Amino acid sequence: MSKERLQLPICTSCNRPTLPKENVVKFYCPECGKVLIWRCEKCRLLSRPYKCVNCGFEGP
Ligand SMILES: [Zn+2]
Ligand SMILES: [Zn+2]
């Protein structure tokens, strides 16, 4: 068994690893354009806010 594990992107809203089967969206921060924001299906459905770690931009 390999110790290497697939790096799952962390949802920016809930800080949980996203599952490949989920309908995950990724986009760059609309404010600074430097940070890649990941949002899992659940957070999109619930319109949970996210916060950019670089510029602090918050929004859905
Ligand atoms: Zn999430
Ligand atoms: Zn930003």
mmCIF file of N, CA and C and ligand atoms in Angstrom:
data_model
loop_
_atom_site.group_PDB
_atom_site.id
_atom_site.type_symbol
_atom_site.label_atom_id
_atom_site.label_comp_id
_atom_site.label_asym_id
_atom_site.label_seq_id
_atom_site.Cartn_x
_atom_site.Cartn_y
_atom_site.Cartn_z
ATOM 1 N N MET A 1 0.842 -1.200 0.000
ATOM 2 C CA MET A 1 0.000 0.000 0.000
ATOM 3 C C MET A 1 0.880 1.254 0.000
ATOM 4 N N SER A 2 0.508 2.164 -0.808
ATOM 5 C CA SER A 2 1.280 3.390 -0.925
ATOM 6 C C SER A 2 0.844 4.396 0.141
ATOM 7 N N LYS A 3 1.822 5.143 0.631
ATOM 8 C CA LYS A 3 1.493 6.183 1.606
ATOM 9 C C LYS A 3 1.011 7.448 0.903
ATOM 10 N N GLU A 4 1.300 7.482 -0.372
ATOM 11 C CA GLU A 4 0.859 8.639 -1.145
ATOM 12 C C GLU A 4 -0.656 8.617 -1.278
ATOM 13 N N ARG A 5 -1.249 9.706 -0.946
ATOM 14 C CA ARG A 5 -2.698 9.784 -1.091
ATOM 15 C C ARG A 5 -3.042 10.953 -2.001
ATOM 16 N N LEU A 6 -4.105 10.779 -2.704
ATOM 17 C CA LEU A 6 -4.548 11.823 -3.608
ATOM 18 C C LEU A 6 -4.880 13.087 -2.810
ATOM 19 N N GLN A 7 -4.272 14.156 -3.220
ATOM 20 C CA GLN A 7 -4.538 15.420 -2.553
ATOM 21 C C GLN A 7 -5.894 15.955 -2.982
ATOM 22 N N LEU A 8 -6.800 15.959 -2.026
ATOM 23 C CA LEU A 8 -8.128 16.474 -2.353
ATOM 24 C C LEU A 8 -8.187 17.958 -2.044
ATOM 25 N N PRO A 9 -8.753 18.728 -2.943
ATOM 26 C CA PRO A 9 -8.863 20.157 -2.679
ATOM 27 C C PRO A 9 -9.761 20.408 -1.465
ATOM 28 N N ILE A 10 -9.385 21.383 -0.669
ATOM 29 C CA ILE A 10 -10.171 21.702 0.512
ATOM 30 C C ILE A 10 -11.190 22.787 0.163
ATOM 31 N N CYS A 11 -12.416 22.534 0.540
ATOM 32 C CA CYS A 11 -13.467 23.526 0.308
ATOM 33 C C CYS A 11 -13.163 24.781 1.126
ATOM 34 N N THR A 12 -13.176 25.921 0.455
ATOM 35 C CA THR A 12 -12.829 27.165 1.130
ATOM 36 C C THR A 12 -13.879 27.553 2.168
ATOM 37 N N SER A 13 -15.104 27.130 1.957
ATOM 38 C CA SER A 13 -16.178 27.514 2.871
ATOM 39 C C SER A 13 -16.220 26.661 4.132
ATOM 40 N N CYS A 14 -16.140 25.361 3.988
ATOM 41 C CA CYS A 14 -16.306 24.482 5.155
ATOM 42 C C CYS A 14 -15.014 23.791 5.575
ATOM 43 N N ASN A 15 -13.914 24.027 4.830
ATOM 44 C CA ASN A 15 -12.605 23.463 5.181
ATOM 45 C C ASN A 15 -12.571 21.941 5.212
ATOM 46 N N ARG A 16 -13.401 21.327 4.423
ATOM 47 C CA ARG A 16 -13.387 19.877 4.351
ATOM 48 C C ARG A 16 -12.904 19.457 2.966
ATOM 49 N N PRO A 17 -12.227 18.310 2.909
ATOM 50 C CA PRO A 17 -11.765 17.835 1.605
ATOM 51 C C PRO A 17 -12.957 17.552 0.690
ATOM 52 N N THR A 18 -12.847 18.013 -0.517
ATOM 53 C CA THR A 18 -13.931 17.774 -1.460
ATOM 54 C C THR A 18 -13.765 16.401 -2.089
ATOM 55 N N LEU A 19 -14.860 15.795 -2.408
ATOM 56 C CA LEU A 19 -14.824 14.481 -3.025
ATOM 57 C C LEU A 19 -14.884 14.620 -4.538
ATOM 58 N N PRO A 20 -14.116 13.769 -5.226
ATOM 59 C CA PRO A 20 -14.075 13.862 -6.691
ATOM 60 C C PRO A 20 -15.451 13.704 -7.337
ATOM 61 N N LYS A 21 -16.326 12.944 -6.687
ATOM 62 C CA LYS A 21 -17.645 12.727 -7.278
ATOM 63 C C LYS A 21 -18.576 13.910 -7.056
ATOM 64 N N GLU A 22 -18.160 14.803 -6.178
ATOM 65 C CA GLU A 22 -18.992 15.969 -5.912
ATOM 66 C C GLU A 22 -18.917 16.970 -7.059
ATOM 67 N N ASN A 23 -19.898 17.801 -7.089
ATOM 68 C CA ASN A 23 -19.940 18.841 -8.104
ATOM 69 C C ASN A 23 -19.200 20.078 -7.577
ATOM 70 N N VAL A 24 -17.880 19.960 -7.534
ATOM 71 C CA VAL A 24 -17.067 21.017 -6.946
ATOM 72 C C VAL A 24 -16.791 22.108 -7.980
ATOM 73 N N VAL A 25 -16.836 23.332 -7.539
ATOM 74 C CA VAL A 25 -16.454 24.415 -8.446
ATOM 75 C C VAL A 25 -15.201 25.088 -7.911
ATOM 76 N N LYS A 26 -14.377 25.540 -8.827
ATOM 77 C CA LYS A 26 -13.183 26.293 -8.440
ATOM 78 C C LYS A 26 -13.099 27.535 -9.299
ATOM 79 N N PHE A 27 -12.686 28.587 -8.651
ATOM 80 C CA PHE A 27 -12.544 29.846 -9.388
ATOM 81 C C PHE A 27 -11.573 30.722 -8.617
ATOM 82 N N TYR A 28 -10.985 31.660 -9.302
ATOM 83 C CA TYR A 28 -10.065 32.555 -8.631
ATOM 84 C C TYR A 28 -10.831 33.659 -7.929
ATOM 85 N N CYS A 29 -10.254 34.118 -6.846
ATOM 86 C CA CYS A 29 -10.863 35.178 -6.059
ATOM 87 C C CYS A 29 -11.216 36.349 -6.970
ATOM 88 N N PRO A 30 -12.474 36.792 -6.939
ATOM 89 C CA PRO A 30 -12.882 37.889 -7.831
ATOM 90 C C PRO A 30 -12.217 39.216 -7.479
ATOM 91 N N GLU A 31 -11.671 39.303 -6.284
ATOM 92 C CA GLU A 31 -11.050 40.555 -5.842
ATOM 93 C C GLU A 31 -9.583 40.640 -6.250
ATOM 94 N N CYS A 32 -8.786 39.641 -5.851
ATOM 95 C CA CYS A 32 -7.345 39.714 -6.130
ATOM 96 C C CYS A 32 -6.925 38.784 -7.274
ATOM 97 N N GLY A 33 -7.745 37.784 -7.537
ATOM 98 C CA GLY A 33 -7.445 36.883 -8.637
ATOM 99 C C GLY A 33 -6.242 35.985 -8.406
ATOM 100 N N LYS A 34 -5.785 35.884 -7.176
ATOM 101 C CA LYS A 34 -4.583 35.092 -6.894
ATOM 102 C C LYS A 34 -4.884 33.773 -6.207
ATOM 103 N N VAL A 35 -5.952 33.750 -5.464
ATOM 104 C CA VAL A 35 -6.256 32.558 -4.682
ATOM 105 C C VAL A 35 -7.351 31.748 -5.369
ATOM 106 N N LEU A 36 -7.078 30.462 -5.469
ATOM 107 C CA LEU A 36 -8.061 29.573 -6.060
ATOM 108 C C LEU A 36 -9.065 29.165 -4.983
ATOM 109 N N ILE A 37 -10.304 29.472 -5.224
ATOM 110 C CA ILE A 37 -11.368 29.158 -4.264
ATOM 111 C C ILE A 37 -12.041 27.860 -4.691
ATOM 112 N N TRP A 38 -12.181 26.976 -3.742
ATOM 113 C CA TRP A 38 -12.892 25.727 -4.005
ATOM 114 C C TRP A 38 -14.182 25.733 -3.214
ATOM 115 N N ARG A 39 -15.235 25.300 -3.853
ATOM 116 C CA ARG A 39 -16.495 25.200 -3.117
ATOM 117 C C ARG A 39 -17.148 23.870 -3.435
ATOM 118 N N CYS A 40 -17.524 23.174 -2.373
ATOM 119 C CA CYS A 40 -18.164 21.888 -2.562
ATOM 120 C C CYS A 40 -19.640 22.086 -2.913
ATOM 121 N N GLU A 41 -20.236 21.020 -3.312
ATOM 122 C CA GLU A 41 -21.625 21.066 -3.745
ATOM 123 C C GLU A 41 -22.531 21.596 -2.637
ATOM 124 N N LYS A 42 -22.282 21.117 -1.432
ATOM 125 C CA LYS A 42 -23.113 21.492 -0.294
ATOM 126 C C LYS A 42 -23.061 22.995 -0.030
ATOM 127 N N CYS A 43 -21.845 23.531 -0.044
ATOM 128 C CA CYS A 43 -21.684 24.945 0.244
ATOM 129 C C CYS A 43 -22.311 25.804 -0.844
ATOM 130 N N ARG A 44 -22.300 25.316 -2.043
ATOM 131 C CA ARG A 44 -22.948 26.055 -3.119
ATOM 132 C C ARG A 44 -24.450 26.053 -2.925
ATOM 133 N N LEU A 45 -24.977 24.906 -2.574
ATOM 134 C CA LEU A 45 -26.417 24.788 -2.378
ATOM 135 C C LEU A 45 -26.881 25.648 -1.209
ATOM 136 N N LEU A 46 -26.048 25.696 -0.170
ATOM 137 C CA LEU A 46 -26.421 26.450 1.028
ATOM 138 C C LEU A 46 -25.947 27.896 0.964
ATOM 139 N N SER A 47 -25.278 28.241 -0.129
ATOM 140 C CA SER A 47 -24.742 29.595 -0.318
ATOM 141 C C SER A 47 -23.886 30.034 0.860
ATOM 142 N N ARG A 48 -23.065 29.123 1.334
ATOM 143 C CA ARG A 48 -22.171 29.458 2.435
ATOM 144 C C ARG A 48 -21.122 30.456 1.962
ATOM 145 N N PRO A 49 -20.757 31.381 2.835
ATOM 146 C CA PRO A 49 -19.741 32.369 2.436
ATOM 147 C C PRO A 49 -18.353 31.764 2.400
ATOM 148 N N TYR A 50 -17.488 32.367 1.622
ATOM 149 C CA TYR A 50 -16.084 31.953 1.590
ATOM 150 C C TYR A 50 -15.243 33.187 1.836
ATOM 151 N N LYS A 51 -14.022 32.968 2.236
ATOM 152 C CA LYS A 51 -13.140 34.094 2.491
ATOM 153 C C LYS A 51 -11.798 33.855 1.834
ATOM 154 N N CYS A 52 -11.345 34.818 1.097
ATOM 155 C CA CYS A 52 -10.052 34.714 0.431
ATOM 156 C C CYS A 52 -8.936 34.872 1.464
ATOM 157 N N VAL A 53 -7.973 33.929 1.439
ATOM 158 C CA VAL A 53 -6.894 33.985 2.421
ATOM 159 C C VAL A 53 -5.894 35.097 2.096
ATOM 160 N N ASN A 54 -5.917 35.578 0.884
ATOM 161 C CA ASN A 54 -4.952 36.588 0.479
ATOM 162 C C ASN A 54 -5.443 38.005 0.776
ATOM 163 N N CYS A 55 -6.652 38.331 0.297
ATOM 164 C CA CYS A 55 -7.128 39.710 0.451
ATOM 165 C C CYS A 55 -8.281 39.848 1.428
ATOM 166 N N GLY A 56 -8.796 38.709 1.910
ATOM 167 C CA GLY A 56 -9.873 38.782 2.895
ATOM 168 C C GLY A 56 -11.245 39.011 2.293
ATOM 169 N N PHE A 57 -11.320 38.932 0.987
ATOM 170 C CA PHE A 57 -12.601 39.134 0.328
ATOM 171 C C PHE A 57 -13.590 38.035 0.748
ATOM 172 N N GLU A 58 -14.776 38.463 1.117
ATOM 173 C CA GLU A 58 -15.803 37.493 1.500
ATOM 174 C C GLU A 58 -16.982 37.618 0.564
ATOM 175 N N GLY A 59 -17.544 36.477 0.236
ATOM 176 C CA GLY A 59 -18.725 36.530 -0.606
ATOM 177 C C GLY A 59 -19.163 35.176 -1.075
ATOM 178 N N PRO A 60 -20.345 35.108 -1.556
ATOM 179 C CA PRO A 60 -20.789 33.894 -2.229
ATOM 180 C C PRO A 60 -20.568 34.032 -3.738
HETATM 181 ZN ZN ZN B 1 -17.904 23.120 1.531
HETATM 182 ZN ZN ZN B 2 -8.513 37.599 -2.862
#
